[in-house]
mmCIF file of C-alpha atoms in Angstrom:
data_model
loop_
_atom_site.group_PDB
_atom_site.id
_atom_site.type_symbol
_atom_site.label_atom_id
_atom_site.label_comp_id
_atom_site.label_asym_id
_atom_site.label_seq_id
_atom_site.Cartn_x
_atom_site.Cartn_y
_atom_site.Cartn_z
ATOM 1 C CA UNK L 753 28.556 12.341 -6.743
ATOM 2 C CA UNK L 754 27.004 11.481 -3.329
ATOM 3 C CA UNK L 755 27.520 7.863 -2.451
ATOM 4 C CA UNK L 756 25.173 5.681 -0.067
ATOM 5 C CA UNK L 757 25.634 2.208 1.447
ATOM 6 C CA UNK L 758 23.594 -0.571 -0.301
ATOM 7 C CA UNK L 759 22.756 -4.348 -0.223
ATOM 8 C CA UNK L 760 24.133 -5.762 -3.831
ATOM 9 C CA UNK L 761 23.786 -8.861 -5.119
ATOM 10 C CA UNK L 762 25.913 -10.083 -7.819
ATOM 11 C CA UNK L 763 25.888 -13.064 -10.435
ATOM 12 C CA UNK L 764 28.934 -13.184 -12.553
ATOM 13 C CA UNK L 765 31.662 -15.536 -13.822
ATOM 14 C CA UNK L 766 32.669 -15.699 -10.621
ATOM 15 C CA UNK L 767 29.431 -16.972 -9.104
ATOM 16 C CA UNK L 768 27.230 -15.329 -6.225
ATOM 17 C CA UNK L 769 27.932 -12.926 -3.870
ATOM 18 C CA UNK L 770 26.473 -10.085 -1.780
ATOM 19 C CA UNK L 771 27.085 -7.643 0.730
ATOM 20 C CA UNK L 772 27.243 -3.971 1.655
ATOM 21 C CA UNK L 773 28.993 -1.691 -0.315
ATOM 22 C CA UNK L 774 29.477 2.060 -1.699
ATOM 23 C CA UNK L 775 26.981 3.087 -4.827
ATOM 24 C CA UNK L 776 25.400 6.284 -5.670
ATOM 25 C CA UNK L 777 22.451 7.801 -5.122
ATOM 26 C CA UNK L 778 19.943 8.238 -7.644
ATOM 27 C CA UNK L 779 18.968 11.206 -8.810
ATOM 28 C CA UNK L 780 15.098 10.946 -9.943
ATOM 29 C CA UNK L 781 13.868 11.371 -13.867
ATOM 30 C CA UNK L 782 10.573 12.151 -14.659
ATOM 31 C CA UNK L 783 7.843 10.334 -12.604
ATOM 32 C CA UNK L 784 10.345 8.931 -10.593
ATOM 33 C CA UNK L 785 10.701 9.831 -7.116
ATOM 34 C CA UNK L 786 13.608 9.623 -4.163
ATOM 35 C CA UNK L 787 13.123 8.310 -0.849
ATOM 36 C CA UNK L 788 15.028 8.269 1.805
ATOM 37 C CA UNK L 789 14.410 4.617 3.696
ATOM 38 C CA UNK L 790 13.641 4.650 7.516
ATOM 39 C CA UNK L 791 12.778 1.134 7.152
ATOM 40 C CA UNK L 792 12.603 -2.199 5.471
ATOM 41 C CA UNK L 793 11.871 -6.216 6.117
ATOM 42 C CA UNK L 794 13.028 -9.816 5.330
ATOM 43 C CA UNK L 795 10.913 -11.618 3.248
ATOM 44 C CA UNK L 796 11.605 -15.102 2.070
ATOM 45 C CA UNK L 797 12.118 -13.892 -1.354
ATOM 46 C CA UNK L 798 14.746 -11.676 -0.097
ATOM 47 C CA UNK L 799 16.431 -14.684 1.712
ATOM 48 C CA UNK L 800 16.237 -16.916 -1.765
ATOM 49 C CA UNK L 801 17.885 -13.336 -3.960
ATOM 50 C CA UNK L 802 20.526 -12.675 -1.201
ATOM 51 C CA UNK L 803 22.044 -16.227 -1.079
ATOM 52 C CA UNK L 804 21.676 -16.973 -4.790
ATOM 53 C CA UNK L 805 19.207 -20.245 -3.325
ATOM 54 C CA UNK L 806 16.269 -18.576 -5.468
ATOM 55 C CA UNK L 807 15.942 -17.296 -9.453
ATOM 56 C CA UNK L 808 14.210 -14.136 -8.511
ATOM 57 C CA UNK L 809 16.350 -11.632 -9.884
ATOM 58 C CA UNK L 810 16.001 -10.561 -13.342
ATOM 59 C CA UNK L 811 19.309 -8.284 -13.553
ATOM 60 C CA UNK L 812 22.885 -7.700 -11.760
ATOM 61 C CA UNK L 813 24.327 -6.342 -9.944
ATOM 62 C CA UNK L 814 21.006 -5.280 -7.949
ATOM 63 C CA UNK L 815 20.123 -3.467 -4.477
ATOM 64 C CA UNK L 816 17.751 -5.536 -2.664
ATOM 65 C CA UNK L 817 15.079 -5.575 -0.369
ATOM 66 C CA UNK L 818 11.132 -5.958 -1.703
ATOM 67 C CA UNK L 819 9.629 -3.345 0.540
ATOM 68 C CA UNK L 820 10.627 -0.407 2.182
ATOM 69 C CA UNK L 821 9.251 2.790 3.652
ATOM 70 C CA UNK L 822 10.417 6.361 4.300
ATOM 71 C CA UNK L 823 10.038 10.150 3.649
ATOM 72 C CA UNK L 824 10.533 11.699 -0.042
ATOM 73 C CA UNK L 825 13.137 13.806 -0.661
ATOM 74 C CA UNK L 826 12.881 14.394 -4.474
ATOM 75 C CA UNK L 827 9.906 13.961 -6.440
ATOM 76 C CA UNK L 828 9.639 14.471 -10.012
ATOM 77 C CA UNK L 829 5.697 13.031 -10.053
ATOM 78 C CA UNK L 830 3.069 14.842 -9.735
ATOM 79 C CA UNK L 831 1.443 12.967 -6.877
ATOM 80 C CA UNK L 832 4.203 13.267 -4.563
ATOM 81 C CA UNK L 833 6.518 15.798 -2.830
ATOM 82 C CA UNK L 834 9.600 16.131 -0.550
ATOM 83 C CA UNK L 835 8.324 15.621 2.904
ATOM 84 C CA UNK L 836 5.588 12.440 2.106
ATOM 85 C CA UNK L 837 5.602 9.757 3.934
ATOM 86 C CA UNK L 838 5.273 6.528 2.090
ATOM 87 C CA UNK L 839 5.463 2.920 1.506
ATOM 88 C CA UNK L 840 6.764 0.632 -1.437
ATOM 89 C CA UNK L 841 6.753 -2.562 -2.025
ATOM 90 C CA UNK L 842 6.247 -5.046 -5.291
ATOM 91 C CA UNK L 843 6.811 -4.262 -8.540
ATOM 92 C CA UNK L 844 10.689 -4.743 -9.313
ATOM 93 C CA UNK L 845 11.616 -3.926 -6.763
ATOM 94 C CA UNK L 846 14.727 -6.025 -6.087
ATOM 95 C CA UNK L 847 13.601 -8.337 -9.444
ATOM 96 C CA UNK L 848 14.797 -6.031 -12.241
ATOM 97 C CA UNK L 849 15.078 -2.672 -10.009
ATOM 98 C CA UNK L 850 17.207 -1.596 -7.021
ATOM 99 C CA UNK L 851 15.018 -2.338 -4.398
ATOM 100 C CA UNK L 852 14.813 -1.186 -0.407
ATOM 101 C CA UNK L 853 18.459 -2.470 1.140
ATOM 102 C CA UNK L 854 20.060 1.316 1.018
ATOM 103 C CA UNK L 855 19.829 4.388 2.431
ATOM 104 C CA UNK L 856 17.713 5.661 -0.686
ATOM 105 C CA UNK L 857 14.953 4.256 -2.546
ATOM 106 C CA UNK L 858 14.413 5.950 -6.335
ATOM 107 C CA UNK L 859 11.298 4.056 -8.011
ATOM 108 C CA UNK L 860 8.455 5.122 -10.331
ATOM 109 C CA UNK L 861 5.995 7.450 -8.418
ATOM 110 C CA UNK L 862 3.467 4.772 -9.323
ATOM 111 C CA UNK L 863 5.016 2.308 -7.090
ATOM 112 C CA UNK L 864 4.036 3.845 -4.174
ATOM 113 C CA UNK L 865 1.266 4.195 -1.372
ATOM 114 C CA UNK L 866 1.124 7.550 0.757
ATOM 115 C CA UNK L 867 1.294 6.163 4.386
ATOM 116 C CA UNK L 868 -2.256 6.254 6.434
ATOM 117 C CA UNK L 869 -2.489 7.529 9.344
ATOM 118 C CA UNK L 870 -1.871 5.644 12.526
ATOM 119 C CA UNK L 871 1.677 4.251 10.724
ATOM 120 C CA UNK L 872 4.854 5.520 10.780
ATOM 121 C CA UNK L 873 7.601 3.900 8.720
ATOM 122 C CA UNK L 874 9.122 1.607 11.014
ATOM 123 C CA UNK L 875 5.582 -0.059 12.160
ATOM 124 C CA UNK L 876 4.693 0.093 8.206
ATOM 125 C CA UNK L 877 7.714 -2.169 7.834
ATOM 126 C CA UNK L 878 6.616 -3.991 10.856
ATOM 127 C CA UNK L 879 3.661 -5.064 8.549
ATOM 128 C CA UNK L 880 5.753 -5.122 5.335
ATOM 129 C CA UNK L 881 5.409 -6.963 2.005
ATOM 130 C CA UNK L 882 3.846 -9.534 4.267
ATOM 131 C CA UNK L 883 1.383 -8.095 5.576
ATOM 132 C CA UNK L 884 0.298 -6.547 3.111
ATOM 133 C CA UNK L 885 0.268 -9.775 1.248
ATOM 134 C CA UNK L 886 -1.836 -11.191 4.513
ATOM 135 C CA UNK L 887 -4.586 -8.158 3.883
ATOM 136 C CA UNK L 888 -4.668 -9.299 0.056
ATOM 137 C CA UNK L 889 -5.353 -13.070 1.096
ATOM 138 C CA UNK L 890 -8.036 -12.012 3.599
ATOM 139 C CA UNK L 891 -9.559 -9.783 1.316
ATOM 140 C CA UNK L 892 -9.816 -12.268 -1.595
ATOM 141 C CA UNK L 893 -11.287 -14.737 0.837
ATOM 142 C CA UNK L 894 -14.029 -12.575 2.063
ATOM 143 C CA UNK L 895 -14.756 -10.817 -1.405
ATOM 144 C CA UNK L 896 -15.584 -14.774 -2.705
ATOM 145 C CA UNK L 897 -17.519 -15.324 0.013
ATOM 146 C CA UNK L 898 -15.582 -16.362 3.052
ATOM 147 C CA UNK L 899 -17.257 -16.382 6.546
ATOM 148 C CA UNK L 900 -17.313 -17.563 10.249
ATOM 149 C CA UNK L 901 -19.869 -19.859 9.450
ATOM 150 C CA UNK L 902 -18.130 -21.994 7.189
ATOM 151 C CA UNK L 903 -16.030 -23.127 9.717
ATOM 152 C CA UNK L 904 -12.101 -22.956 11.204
ATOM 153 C CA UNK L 905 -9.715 -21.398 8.761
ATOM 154 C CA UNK L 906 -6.326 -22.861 8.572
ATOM 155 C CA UNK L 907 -3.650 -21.079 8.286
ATOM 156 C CA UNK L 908 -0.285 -23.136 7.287
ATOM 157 C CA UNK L 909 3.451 -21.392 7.879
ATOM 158 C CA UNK L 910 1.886 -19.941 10.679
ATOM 159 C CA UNK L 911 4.978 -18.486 12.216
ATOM 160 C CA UNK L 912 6.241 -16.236 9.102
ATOM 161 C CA UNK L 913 5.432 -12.872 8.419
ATOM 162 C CA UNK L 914 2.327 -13.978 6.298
ATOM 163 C CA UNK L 915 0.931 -16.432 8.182
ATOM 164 C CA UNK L 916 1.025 -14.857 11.710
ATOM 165 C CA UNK L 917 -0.173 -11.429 10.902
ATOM 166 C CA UNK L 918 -3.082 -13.442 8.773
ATOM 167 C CA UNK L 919 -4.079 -15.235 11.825
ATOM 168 C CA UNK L 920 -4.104 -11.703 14.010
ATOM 169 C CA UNK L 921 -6.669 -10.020 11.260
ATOM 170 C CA UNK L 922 -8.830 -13.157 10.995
ATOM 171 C CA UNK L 923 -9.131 -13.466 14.448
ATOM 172 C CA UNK L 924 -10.464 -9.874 14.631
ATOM 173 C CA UNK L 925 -12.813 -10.715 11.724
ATOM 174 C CA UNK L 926 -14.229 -13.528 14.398
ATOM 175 C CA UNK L 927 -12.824 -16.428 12.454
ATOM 176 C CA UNK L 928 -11.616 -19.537 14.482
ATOM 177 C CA UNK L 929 -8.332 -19.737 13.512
ATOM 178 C CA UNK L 930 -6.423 -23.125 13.511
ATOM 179 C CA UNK L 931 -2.410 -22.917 13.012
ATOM 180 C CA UNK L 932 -0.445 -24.865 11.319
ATOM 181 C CA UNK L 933 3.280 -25.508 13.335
ATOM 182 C CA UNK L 934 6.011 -27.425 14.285
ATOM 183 C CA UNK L 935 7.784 -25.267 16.385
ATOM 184 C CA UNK L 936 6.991 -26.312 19.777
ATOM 185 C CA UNK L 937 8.417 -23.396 21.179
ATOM 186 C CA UNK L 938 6.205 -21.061 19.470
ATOM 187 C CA UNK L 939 2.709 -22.046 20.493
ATOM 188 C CA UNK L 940 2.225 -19.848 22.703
ATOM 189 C CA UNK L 941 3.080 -16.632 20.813
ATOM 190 C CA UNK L 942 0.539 -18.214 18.401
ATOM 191 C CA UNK L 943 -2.069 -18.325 20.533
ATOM 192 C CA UNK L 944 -1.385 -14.694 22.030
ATOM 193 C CA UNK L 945 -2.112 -13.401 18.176
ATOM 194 C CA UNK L 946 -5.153 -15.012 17.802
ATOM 195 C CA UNK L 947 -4.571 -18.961 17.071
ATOM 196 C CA UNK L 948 -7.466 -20.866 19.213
ATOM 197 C CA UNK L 949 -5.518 -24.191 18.040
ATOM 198 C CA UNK L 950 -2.117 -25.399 16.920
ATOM 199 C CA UNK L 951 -1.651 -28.472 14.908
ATOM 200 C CA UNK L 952 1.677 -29.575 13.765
ATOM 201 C CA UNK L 953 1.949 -30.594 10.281
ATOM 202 C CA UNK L 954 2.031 -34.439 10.798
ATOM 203 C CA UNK L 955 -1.677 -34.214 12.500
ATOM 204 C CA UNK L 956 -3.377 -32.407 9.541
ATOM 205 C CA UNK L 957 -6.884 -34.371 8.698
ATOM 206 C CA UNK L 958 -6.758 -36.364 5.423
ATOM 207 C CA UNK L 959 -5.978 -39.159 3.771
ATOM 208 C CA UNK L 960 -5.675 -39.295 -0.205
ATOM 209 C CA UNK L 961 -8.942 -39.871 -1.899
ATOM 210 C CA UNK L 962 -10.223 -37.237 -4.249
ATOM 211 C CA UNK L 963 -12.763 -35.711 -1.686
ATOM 212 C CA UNK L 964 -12.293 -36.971 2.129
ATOM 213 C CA UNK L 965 -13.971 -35.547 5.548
ATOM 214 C CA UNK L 966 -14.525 -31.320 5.388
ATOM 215 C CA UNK L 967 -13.074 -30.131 8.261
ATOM 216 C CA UNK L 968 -11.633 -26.853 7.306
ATOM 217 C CA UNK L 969 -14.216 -23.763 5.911
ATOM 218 C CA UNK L 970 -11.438 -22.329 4.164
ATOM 219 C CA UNK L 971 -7.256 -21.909 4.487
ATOM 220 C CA UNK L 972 -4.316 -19.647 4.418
ATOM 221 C CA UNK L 973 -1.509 -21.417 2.767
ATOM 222 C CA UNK L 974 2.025 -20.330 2.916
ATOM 223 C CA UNK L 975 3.842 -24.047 2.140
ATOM 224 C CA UNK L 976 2.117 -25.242 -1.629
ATOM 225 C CA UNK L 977 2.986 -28.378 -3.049
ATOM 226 C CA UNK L 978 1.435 -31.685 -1.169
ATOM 227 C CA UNK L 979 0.097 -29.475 1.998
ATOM 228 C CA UNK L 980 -2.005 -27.654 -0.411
ATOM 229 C CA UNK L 981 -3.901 -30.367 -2.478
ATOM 230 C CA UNK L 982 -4.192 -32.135 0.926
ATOM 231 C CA UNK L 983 -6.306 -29.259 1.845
ATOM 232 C CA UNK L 984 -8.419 -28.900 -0.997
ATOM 233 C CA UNK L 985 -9.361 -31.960 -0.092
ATOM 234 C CA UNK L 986 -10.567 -31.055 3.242
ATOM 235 C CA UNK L 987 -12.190 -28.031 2.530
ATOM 236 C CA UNK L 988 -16.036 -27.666 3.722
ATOM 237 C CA UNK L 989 -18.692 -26.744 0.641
ATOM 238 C CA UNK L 990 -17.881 -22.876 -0.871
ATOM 239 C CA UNK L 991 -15.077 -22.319 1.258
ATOM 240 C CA UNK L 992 -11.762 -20.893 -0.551
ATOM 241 C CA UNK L 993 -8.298 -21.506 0.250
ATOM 242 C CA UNK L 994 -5.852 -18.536 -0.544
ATOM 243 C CA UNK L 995 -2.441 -19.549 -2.053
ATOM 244 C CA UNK L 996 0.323 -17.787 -1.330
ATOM 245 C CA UNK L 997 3.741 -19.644 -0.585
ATOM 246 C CA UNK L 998 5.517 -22.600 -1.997
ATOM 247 C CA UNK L 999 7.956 -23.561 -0.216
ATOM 248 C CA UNK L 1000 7.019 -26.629 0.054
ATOM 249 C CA UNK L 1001 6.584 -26.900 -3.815
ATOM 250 C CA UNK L 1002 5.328 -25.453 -6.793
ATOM 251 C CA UNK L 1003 3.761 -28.773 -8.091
ATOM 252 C CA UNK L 1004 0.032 -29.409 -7.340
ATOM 253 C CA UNK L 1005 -1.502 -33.075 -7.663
ATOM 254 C CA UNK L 1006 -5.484 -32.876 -7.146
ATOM 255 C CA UNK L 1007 -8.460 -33.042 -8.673
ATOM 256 C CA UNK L 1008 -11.336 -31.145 -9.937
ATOM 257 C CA UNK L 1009 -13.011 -32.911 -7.779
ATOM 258 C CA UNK L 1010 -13.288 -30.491 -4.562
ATOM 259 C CA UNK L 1011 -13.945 -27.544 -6.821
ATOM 260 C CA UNK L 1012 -16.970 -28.863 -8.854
ATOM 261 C CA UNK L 1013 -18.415 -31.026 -6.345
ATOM 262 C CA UNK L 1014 -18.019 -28.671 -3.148
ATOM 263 C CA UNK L 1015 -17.573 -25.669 -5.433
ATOM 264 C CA UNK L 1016 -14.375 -24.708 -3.495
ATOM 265 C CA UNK L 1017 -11.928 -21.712 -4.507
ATOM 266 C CA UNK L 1018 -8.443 -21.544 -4.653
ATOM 267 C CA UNK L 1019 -7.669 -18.085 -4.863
ATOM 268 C CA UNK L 1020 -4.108 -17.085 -5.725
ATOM 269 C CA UNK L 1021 -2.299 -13.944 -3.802
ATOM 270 C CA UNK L 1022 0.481 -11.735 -6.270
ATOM 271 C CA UNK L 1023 1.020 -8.976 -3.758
ATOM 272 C CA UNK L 1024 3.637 -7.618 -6.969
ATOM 273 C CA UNK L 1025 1.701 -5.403 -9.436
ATOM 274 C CA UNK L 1026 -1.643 -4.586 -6.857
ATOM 275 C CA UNK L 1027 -3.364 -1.539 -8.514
ATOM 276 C CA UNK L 1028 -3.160 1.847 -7.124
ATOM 277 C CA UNK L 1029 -7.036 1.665 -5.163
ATOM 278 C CA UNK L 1030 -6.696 -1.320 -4.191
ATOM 279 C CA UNK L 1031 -2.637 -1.414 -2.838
ATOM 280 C CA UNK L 1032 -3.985 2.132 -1.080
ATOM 281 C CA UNK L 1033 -7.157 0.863 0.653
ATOM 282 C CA UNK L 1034 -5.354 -2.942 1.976
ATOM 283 C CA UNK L 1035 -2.763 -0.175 3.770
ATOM 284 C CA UNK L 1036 -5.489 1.828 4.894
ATOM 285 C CA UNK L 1037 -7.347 -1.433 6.850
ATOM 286 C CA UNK L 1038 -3.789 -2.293 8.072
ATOM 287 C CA UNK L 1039 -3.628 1.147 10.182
ATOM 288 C CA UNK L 1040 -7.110 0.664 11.403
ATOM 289 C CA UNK L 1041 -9.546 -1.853 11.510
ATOM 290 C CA UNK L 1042 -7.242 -4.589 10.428
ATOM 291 C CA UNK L 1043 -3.992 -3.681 12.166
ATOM 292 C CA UNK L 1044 -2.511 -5.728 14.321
ATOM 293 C CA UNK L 1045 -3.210 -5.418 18.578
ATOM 294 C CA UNK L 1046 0.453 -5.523 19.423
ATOM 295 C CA UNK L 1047 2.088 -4.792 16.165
ATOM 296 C CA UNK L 1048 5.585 -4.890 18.420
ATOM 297 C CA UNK L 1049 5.029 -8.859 19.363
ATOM 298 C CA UNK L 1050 5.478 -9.629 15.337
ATOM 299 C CA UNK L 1051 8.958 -8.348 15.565
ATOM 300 C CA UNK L 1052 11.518 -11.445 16.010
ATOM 301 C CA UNK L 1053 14.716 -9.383 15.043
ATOM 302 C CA UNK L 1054 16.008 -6.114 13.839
ATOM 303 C CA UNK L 1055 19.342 -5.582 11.792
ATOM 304 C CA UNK L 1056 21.075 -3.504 9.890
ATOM 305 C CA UNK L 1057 22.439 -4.362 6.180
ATOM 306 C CA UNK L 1058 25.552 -6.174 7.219
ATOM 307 C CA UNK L 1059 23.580 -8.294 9.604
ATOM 308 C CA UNK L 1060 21.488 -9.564 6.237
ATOM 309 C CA UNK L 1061 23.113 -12.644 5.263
ATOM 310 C CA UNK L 1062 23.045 -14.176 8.827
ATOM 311 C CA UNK L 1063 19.234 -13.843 8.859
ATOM 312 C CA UNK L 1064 18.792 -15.116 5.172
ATOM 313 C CA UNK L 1065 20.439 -18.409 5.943
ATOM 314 C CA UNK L 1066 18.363 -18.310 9.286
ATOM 315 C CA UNK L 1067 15.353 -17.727 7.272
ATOM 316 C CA UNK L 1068 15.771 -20.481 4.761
ATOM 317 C CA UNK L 1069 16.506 -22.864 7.748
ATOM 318 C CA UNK L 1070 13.181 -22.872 9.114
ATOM 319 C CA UNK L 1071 14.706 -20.597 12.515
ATOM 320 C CA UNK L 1072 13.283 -17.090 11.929
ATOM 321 C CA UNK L 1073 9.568 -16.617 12.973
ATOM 322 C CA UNK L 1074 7.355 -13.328 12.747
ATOM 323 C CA UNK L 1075 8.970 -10.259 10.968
ATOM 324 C CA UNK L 1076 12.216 -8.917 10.999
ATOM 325 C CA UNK L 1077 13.070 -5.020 10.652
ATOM 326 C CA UNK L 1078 15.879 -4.030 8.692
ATOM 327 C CA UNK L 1079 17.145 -0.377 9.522
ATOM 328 C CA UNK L 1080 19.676 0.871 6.575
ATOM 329 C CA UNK L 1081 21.659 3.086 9.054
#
C-alpha cells in the first residue's frame, strides 16, 4: 500500500499531539476524487486544530489543513478527471475529514472548484480559504447594498489573510479603506495594498451609548466580541458590517438599536458549505477583476509540514501577518 507524509492531529488518553508522519493514500470511491496537493495555507482555524487551543475537530486522528489545491490524479466523479487543476477548501475538510496537510487530498468531487484561469495552484493558495472568505464578505456587502458613497469601510484584523486581501479588493472597488492595526511595523505594507488610513485599535470612534456618531459606511470584521458591537454602533444609515472572525469573542452585547433605527446589516460570512455557483464564480473574480495587484506581497512565510507547529503558535500570538504557503514536499 503506497504511503504519503501527512499532518495528524491526535486527541487521546494521552492528550494532544501532532506532527508529520507515514499514512496511506487514499484510494477514491465513487464520487470521490484524488488530488495530488501542490499547495496549501495557514488559517487561524488550522493554528487553533494543530495545537489543540481550538474545538474544531469533529474526529481523530485527522490530516489537516482547510484548503488546498493541486492536479487530480484519480477521479471517480463525473465532473472531474486526472489532469484538472483544482481548488478545495471548506466542507470537512480537516473538521470530520482528512483535510490538505499531505501529499494527497481524496474528498467528495463536490467539494471542489476547477481552477480559473490566470491561477495556478500555488497563487490559488496564495489567496486560500481566506481569500476566498474575503470575496464572500465583499460580495455580501455589495449584494445588500454596499457602496463608496456610504462612506470609509473598516476593516479590523487588517494584517491576516482575511483582512488584508479584503482591503486590496475594496480598494479596487474604489472604497476608502480604513485599517484597523497595532502593529506599528506593518503600516506601511498596509498602505501599499490599498489602506488610505491606519488606526490602531485603542483610537476606534465610540463611546457606549446605543447609537453614537456614524463614522464608518460599513466594516470588515475579523476580531467579534466588544470590537464588533462597538461598530454597529458607528455605522452610517444602510451600511452593513460583514462578520467573520472572533477572536476577540464570540459574545455580542448591542442593541437593536443601530439596525432598526439606521437600518444597518450585519451580515455573517461561513466560507464552509458555499454552493457550487457561487464557490465557482467568488474564484473566478479572484483570478480577474478582483485578484490581488501583487498577489506575491501577501506572502509572509512559506513552510513545509514539519515547519507547521512553529507557525501555529506564531499565529495564535498575534506575530504572523498576510498568508502563509504551506508546500507538502
Amino acid at each position: 500500500m503506497t504511503q504519503q507524509q501527512a499532518f495528524r492531529i491526535h486527541q487521546d488518553d494521552d492528550g494532544h499531539r501532532a506532527g508529520v508522519e507515514a499514512v496511506a493514500i487514499a484510494q477514491p470511491t465513487q464520487g470521490e476524487v484524488l488530488v495530488r496537493v501542490s499547495a496549501s495555507g495557514v488559517n487561524y482555524k488550522d493554528a487553533l486544530a494543530g495545537t489543540g487551543k481550538g474545538k474544531v475537530i469533529k474526529r481523530f486522528p485527522i490530516t489537516g489543513g482547510i484548503d488546498a489545491a493541486g492536479i487530480v490524479e484519480q477521479s471517480e466523479h463525473p465532473c472531474w478527471k486526472p489532469g484538472d487543476a483544482v481548488i478545495a477548501t471548506g466542507f470537512g475538510m480537516a473538521f470530520d475529514h482528512d483535510g490538505g496537510y499531505a501529499e494527497t487530498l481524496c474528498v467528495p468531487g463536490d467539494w471542489l472548484a476547477p481552477m480559473p484561469r490566470g491561477l495556478d495552484p500555488r497563487q490559488a493558495m496564495i489567496l486560500g480559504t481566506a481569500g476566498f472568505t474575503a470575496a464572500l464578505a465583499v460580495h455580501r456587502l455589495l449584494v445588500n447594498g454596499q457602496h463608496p458613497g456610504l462612506g470609509p469601510i473598516l476593516v479590523t484584523g487588517a494584517s491576516g489573510g482575511v483582512g488584508s486581501i479584503a482591503i486590496n479588493i475594496l480598494a479596487r472597488l474604489d472604497f476608502e479603506v480604513v485599517a484597523v492595526s497595532n502593529k506599528q511595523a506593518l503600516h506601511d505594507w498596509l498602505t501599499q495594498l490599498g489602506a488610505s488610513r491606519i488606526i490602531g485599535r485603542d483610537e476606534l470612534p465610540g463611546g457606549d451609548r446605543p447609537l453614537e456618531k456614524a463614522v464608518w459606511g460599513g466594516a470588515v470584521d475579523n476580531v467579534g466580541g466588544a470590537m464588533l458591537a462597538q461598530i454597529t454602533r458607528t455605522l452610517a444609515p444602510n451600511g452593513n458590517i460583514a462578520s467573520i472572525g472572533l477572536a476577540g469573542g464570540t459574545t455580542l452585547e448591542t442593541t437593536v438599536m443601530p439596525f432598526i433605527l439606521r437600518g444597518i446589516g450585519l451580515l455573517g460570512c461561513n466560507s464552509v458549505d458555499v454552493p457550487f455557483p457561487l464557490r465557482a464564480d467568488l474564484w473566478r473574480r479572484l483570478a480577474t477583476d478582483w485578484r490581488p495587484s501583487d498577489l506575491e506581497a501577501l506572502v509572509s512565510d512559506q513552510v513545509d509540514l514539519h515547519g507547521l507547529p512553529a507557525v501555529f503558535e506564531r499565529m495564535l500570538a498575534g506575530k504572523t501577518h498576510g498568508r502563509i504557503l504551506v508546500m507538502p514536499a
